[in-house]
Coordinates of C-alpha atoms in Angstrom, one line a residue:
X122 CA 1.3 10.9 57.0
X123 CA 2.6 8.1 55.2
X124 CA 2.0 8.6 51.2
X125 CA 2.2 5.8 48.6
X126 CA 4.2 6.2 45.1
X127 CA 3.9 4.0 42.7
X128 CA 5.8 3.8 39.1
X129 CA 4.1 3.2 36.3
X130 CA 5.9 0.0 34.2
X131 CA 6.8 1.8 30.9
X132 CA 8.1 -0.3 28.2
X133 CA 10.9 2.5 27.3
X134 CA 13.2 1.5 29.8
X135 CA 13.4 -1.9 28.7
X136 CA 15.1 -0.1 25.6
X137 CA 18.1 0.7 27.8
X138 CA 19.0 -2.9 28.7
X139 CA 20.3 -3.0 25.0
X140 CA 23.1 -0.7 26.4
X141 CA 25.9 -2.8 28.5
X142 CA 26.9 0.5 30.3
X143 CA 23.3 0.5 31.5
X144 CA 25.0 -2.0 34.3
X145 CA 22.4 -5.0 33.5
X146 CA 24.3 -7.9 31.3
X147 CA 22.7 -9.8 28.9
X148 CA 21.9 -13.8 29.7
X149 CA 21.9 -15.3 26.0
X150 CA 23.3 -15.2 23.3
X151 CA 22.5 -15.8 19.4
X152 CA 24.8 -18.2 16.7
X153 CA 24.1 -18.0 13.3
X154 CA 25.0 -21.4 11.0
X155 CA 23.5 -22.4 7.4
X156 CA 22.4 -25.8 7.1
X157 CA 25.7 -27.2 6.4
X158 CA 26.3 -25.9 9.7
X159 CA 28.9 -23.6 8.8
X160 CA 28.6 -19.9 10.5
X161 CA 27.2 -17.4 8.3
X162 CA 29.1 -14.3 7.8
X163 CA 28.4 -11.0 7.4
X164 CA 30.8 -8.7 5.7
X165 CA 29.3 -5.5 7.1
X166 CA 29.3 -6.8 10.8
X167 CA 32.6 -7.6 12.9
X168 CA 30.1 -9.0 15.8
X169 CA 28.3 -11.5 14.7
X170 CA 26.7 -12.8 17.7
X171 CA 23.2 -11.1 19.0
X172 CA 23.0 -10.7 22.7
X173 CA 19.7 -10.4 24.8
X174 CA 17.9 -10.8 27.9
X175 CA 16.0 -14.4 28.6
X176 CA 12.9 -12.8 30.3
X177 CA 12.0 -9.8 28.1
X178 CA 12.0 -12.1 25.3
X179 CA 9.7 -14.6 26.7
X180 CA 7.2 -11.9 27.7
X181 CA 6.8 -10.9 24.1
X182 CA 7.6 -14.2 22.4
X183 CA 5.8 -17.7 23.1
X184 CA 8.4 -19.3 21.1
X185 CA 11.2 -17.4 22.6
X186 CA 9.6 -18.3 26.5
X187 CA 9.7 -22.3 25.0
X188 CA 13.4 -22.4 24.2
X189 CA 14.6 -20.6 26.7
X190 CA 12.1 -22.1 30.0
X191 CA 11.1 -24.9 28.3
X192 CA 13.1 -26.9 25.6
X193 CA 16.5 -25.5 27.0
X194 CA 15.9 -23.8 30.3
X195 CA 19.5 -24.2 31.0
X196 CA 21.2 -23.1 27.8
X197 CA 22.4 -19.5 27.5
X198 CA 23.6 -20.0 23.3
X199 CA 21.2 -20.7 20.8
X200 CA 22.4 -21.3 17.2
X201 CA 20.1 -20.1 14.6
X202 CA 19.8 -21.8 11.3
X203 CA 19.4 -20.1 8.1
X204 CA 18.3 -17.3 8.9
X205 CA 20.3 -13.7 8.2
X206 CA 22.0 -11.9 11.0
X207 CA 20.8 -8.5 10.1
X208 CA 17.3 -9.7 9.8
X209 CA 16.9 -11.7 13.6
X210 CA 18.7 -8.6 14.7
X211 CA 16.0 -6.1 13.6
X212 CA 13.6 -8.5 15.3
X213 CA 15.8 -8.5 18.4
X214 CA 16.2 -4.6 18.3
X215 CA 12.1 -4.0 17.7
X216 CA 11.4 -6.1 20.9
X217 CA 13.9 -3.4 22.8
X218 CA 11.9 -0.5 21.4
X219 CA 14.1 0.5 18.6
X220 CA 12.4 0.5 15.0
X221 CA 15.5 1.7 13.0
X222 CA 16.7 -1.0 12.6
X223 CA 14.1 -2.6 10.9
X224 CA 13.8 0.5 8.7
X225 CA 16.9 -0.2 7.0
X226 CA 16.0 -3.6 5.8
X227 CA 15.5 -4.3 1.8
X228 CA 12.7 -5.8 0.3
X229 CA 13.9 -9.3 0.8
X230 CA 15.1 -8.5 4.4
X231 CA 11.4 -7.1 5.4
X232 CA 9.8 -10.3 3.5
X233 CA 11.7 -12.7 5.4
X234 CA 11.3 -11.0 8.6
X235 CA 7.3 -11.4 8.2
X236 CA 8.3 -14.8 8.2
X237 CA 10.6 -14.5 10.8
X238 CA 8.1 -12.8 13.2
X239 CA 5.2 -15.2 12.1
X240 CA 7.4 -17.6 13.3
X241 CA 8.7 -16.2 17.1
X242 CA 5.1 -15.1 17.6
X243 CA 6.9 -11.5 18.3
X244 CA 3.8 -9.6 19.6
X245 CA 3.8 -6.4 16.8
X246 CA 6.4 -7.2 14.3
X247 CA 4.3 -8.7 11.7
X248 CA 2.0 -5.5 11.9
X249 CA 4.9 -3.1 11.9
X250 CA 6.6 -5.1 9.1
X251 CA 3.4 -5.1 6.9
X252 CA 3.6 -1.1 7.4
X253 CA 7.1 -0.9 6.0
X254 CA 6.6 -3.3 3.2
X255 CA 3.4 -1.6 2.2
X256 CA 5.4 2.0 2.0
X257 CA 8.2 0.6 0.7
X258 CA 9.6 3.3 -1.5
X259 CA 10.1 1.8 -5.1
X260 CA 12.7 3.3 -7.2
X261 CA 13.8 2.5 -11.1
X262 CA 16.8 0.6 -9.4
X263 CA 14.8 -1.5 -7.4
X264 CA 12.1 -1.8 -9.1
X265 CA 12.7 -5.2 -10.8
X266 CA 13.7 -6.8 -8.3
X267 CA 11.1 -5.6 -5.9
X268 CA 8.6 -7.0 -8.5
X269 CA 10.7 -10.6 -8.2
X270 CA 10.5 -10.7 -4.5
X271 CA 7.2 -10.1 -3.8
X272 CA 5.8 -12.5 -6.0
X273 CA 6.8 -15.3 -3.8
X274 CA 4.4 -13.9 -0.9
X275 CA 1.3 -14.1 -2.0
X276 CA -0.2 -12.4 1.4
X277 CA 1.2 -9.1 0.2
X278 CA 1.9 -9.2 -3.4
X279 CA -1.3 -7.4 -4.2
X280 CA 0.0 -4.3 -2.0
X281 CA 3.0 -4.6 -3.4
X282 CA 2.4 -5.0 -7.1
X283 CA 0.1 -2.0 -7.0
X284 CA 2.8 -0.2 -5.3
X285 CA 5.2 -1.3 -8.6
X286 CA 2.6 -0.5 -11.1
X287 CA 1.5 3.1 -9.6
X288 CA 5.4 4.0 -10.0
X289 CA 5.6 2.0 -13.8
X290 CA 2.8 4.2 -14.7
X291 CA 4.0 7.6 -13.6
X292 CA 7.6 7.2 -14.5
X293 CA 7.6 5.1 -17.8
X294 CA 5.8 5.1 -21.4
X295 CA 4.3 2.4 -22.9
X296 CA 7.7 1.0 -24.9
X297 CA 9.6 1.4 -21.4
X298 CA 6.9 -0.4 -20.0
X299 CA 6.5 -2.9 -22.7
X300 CA 10.5 -3.3 -22.4
X301 CA 10.5 -3.5 -18.5
X302 CA 7.9 -6.2 -19.1
X303 CA 9.5 -8.7 -21.5
X304 CA 12.5 -8.4 -19.1
X305 CA 11.2 -10.3 -16.6
X306 CA 13.1 -13.0 -17.4
X307 CA 10.4 -14.6 -19.1
X308 CA 8.0 -15.0 -16.0
X309 CA 4.9 -15.1 -17.4
X310 CA 2.8 -15.5 -14.1
X311 CA 5.0 -11.9 -13.0
X312 CA 4.0 -10.2 -16.2
X313 CA 0.6 -11.4 -16.0
X314 CA 0.3 -10.0 -12.8
X315 CA 2.1 -6.7 -13.3
X316 CA -0.2 -6.3 -16.3
X317 CA -3.6 -7.2 -13.9
X318 CA -2.3 -4.9 -11.2
X319 CA -1.7 -1.8 -13.6
X320 CA -5.0 -2.0 -15.1
X321 CA -6.2 -1.6 -11.5
X322 CA -4.9 1.5 -11.7
X323 CA -6.5 3.0 -14.4
X324 CA -10.1 4.1 -13.0
X325 CA -13.6 3.2 -14.5
X326 CA -15.5 5.5 -16.8
X327 CA -18.1 8.0 -15.3
X328 CA -21.4 6.1 -15.1
X329 CA -23.1 9.2 -16.2
X330 CA -21.2 11.0 -19.1
X331 CA -19.6 7.3 -19.8
X332 CA -16.2 9.0 -20.3
X333 CA -12.7 9.3 -18.9
X334 CA -12.1 11.6 -17.0
X335 CA -15.4 12.3 -16.3
X336 CA -16.7 15.7 -18.3
X337 CA -19.3 17.1 -15.9
X338 CA -20.3 20.3 -16.5
X339 CA -18.9 20.3 -19.3
X340 CA -21.2 20.8 -22.9
X341 CA -22.3 17.8 -24.9
X342 CA -21.9 18.6 -28.5
X343 CA -24.0 15.4 -29.8
X344 CA -25.5 12.6 -28.2
X345 CA -23.8 10.0 -29.4
X346 CA -22.4 8.4 -26.1
X347 CA -25.8 9.5 -24.8
X348 CA -28.0 6.6 -23.0
X349 CA -31.7 7.8 -21.3
X350 CA -30.9 8.1 -17.4
X351 CA -27.9 10.4 -18.3
X352 CA -28.1 13.5 -15.6
X353 CA -27.8 16.7 -17.6
X354 CA -28.5 20.5 -16.8
X355 CA -28.9 24.1 -18.8
X356 CA -25.9 26.2 -18.3
X357 CA -26.7 29.8 -18.7
X358 CA -30.3 29.0 -18.7
X359 CA -32.2 32.0 -20.4
X360 CA -35.3 31.7 -17.9
X361 CA -34.1 32.5 -15.0
X362 CA -37.7 33.1 -13.3
X363 CA -38.6 29.9 -13.5
X364 CA -35.1 27.9 -13.1
X365 CA -33.9 30.1 -10.2
X366 CA -30.2 31.8 -10.4
X367 CA -28.4 29.0 -9.6
X368 CA -25.9 28.0 -12.4
X369 CA -27.3 24.7 -13.0
X370 CA -30.8 25.5 -11.6
X371 CA -32.0 23.8 -14.8
X372 CA -31.7 20.1 -14.9
X373 CA -32.9 16.7 -15.1
X374 CA -32.4 13.2 -16.6
X375 CA -32.6 12.3 -20.2
X376 CA -35.4 9.9 -21.0
X377 CA -35.3 9.4 -24.8
X378 CA -32.5 10.0 -27.4
X379 CA -34.4 10.7 -30.4
X380 CA -31.7 12.0 -32.8
X381 CA -28.2 12.5 -32.6
X382 CA -28.9 16.2 -31.9
X383 CA -31.6 15.9 -30.0
X384 CA -32.4 14.8 -26.3
X385 CA -35.7 14.4 -24.4
X386 CA -35.2 15.2 -20.5
X387 CA -37.6 15.2 -17.5
X388 CA -36.8 18.2 -15.9
X389 CA -36.7 18.7 -12.4
X390 CA -39.8 20.6 -12.1
X391 CA -41.9 17.8 -13.3
X392 CA -42.2 18.7 -16.8
X393 CA -40.7 17.1 -20.1
X394 CA -39.4 18.2 -22.8
X395 CA -37.4 18.2 -26.2
X396 CA -33.5 19.9 -25.9
X397 CA -31.5 20.6 -28.9
X398 CA -27.9 19.5 -28.1
X399 CA -24.8 22.2 -30.2
X400 CA -21.7 23.5 -29.3
X401 CA -21.6 26.9 -29.2
X402 CA -18.2 29.2 -28.6
X403 CA -20.4 32.0 -27.2
X404 CA -19.7 30.7 -23.6
X405 CA -23.4 33.3 -22.7
X406 CA -25.3 31.0 -24.4
X407 CA -27.3 28.5 -23.1
X408 CA -26.1 25.0 -23.7
X409 CA -26.7 21.4 -22.2
X410 CA -23.7 19.9 -20.0
X411 CA -23.1 16.6 -18.2
X412 CA -24.3 17.1 -14.7
X413 CA -22.2 13.6 -13.2
X414 CA -22.3 15.4 -10.0
X415 CA -26.3 15.2 -9.2
X416 CA -27.5 12.8 -6.8
X417 CA -28.2 9.6 -8.0
X418 CA -26.3 10.2 -11.0

């Protein structure tokens, strides 16, 4: 009996092509020059060429496919202008299944990679790079540089400005924040955008107690900020037979505020009455409290 065996193709095998010892040599080389035709030299790397396999690149990128099989089908060397070698190499590494090169890029390089990924239409690279940018670690050392860099990329600046603003609010006091904003080289648009991002980090006050932070379940000492519609409850009510044993069983909605120490409440049982607002040091005394967690509050 002849049995048929199949081997599911897996992209994981492609990563082995990046290693010469795997035995399948590369068939395309990329070299790097600037606008003036000068070779781009990276002092951290001796090998300034990037090698790959045409078929693999053509499978994941329409531009690579056009370059190698339509525009210059007989070429095995391509000159790349005005693109950092590390950024281009990271794109090639991603195609071969290696994300480590992307994770080691600086913010400037990641932003350049977004543009490169869009140009070459590499499947999945824009999304992956954007995720790295959005989770980029903002520190005291790279804060100023990061804020300035992301401003140039409108499609992601809001996300990164939020990260920068969060770091600033968590680690700088008010005077340090003003000093930092002042040192943005007088870039008014940057300063304005940063201030806006920081303001978005401040949550709005509670719609029920009108306070920030929310005063849910805290004693109401007076009615100065109270308005009709405010959800309230009685803590330690002295009529458990009527309202039950629940801590906030007696609750309702303020319908009128007659004075600084008095509110009129429509209670949950359908009745309506005035209630004296006061603050007591005796924790066991009945007290009117904010009920911000109530349904509809």
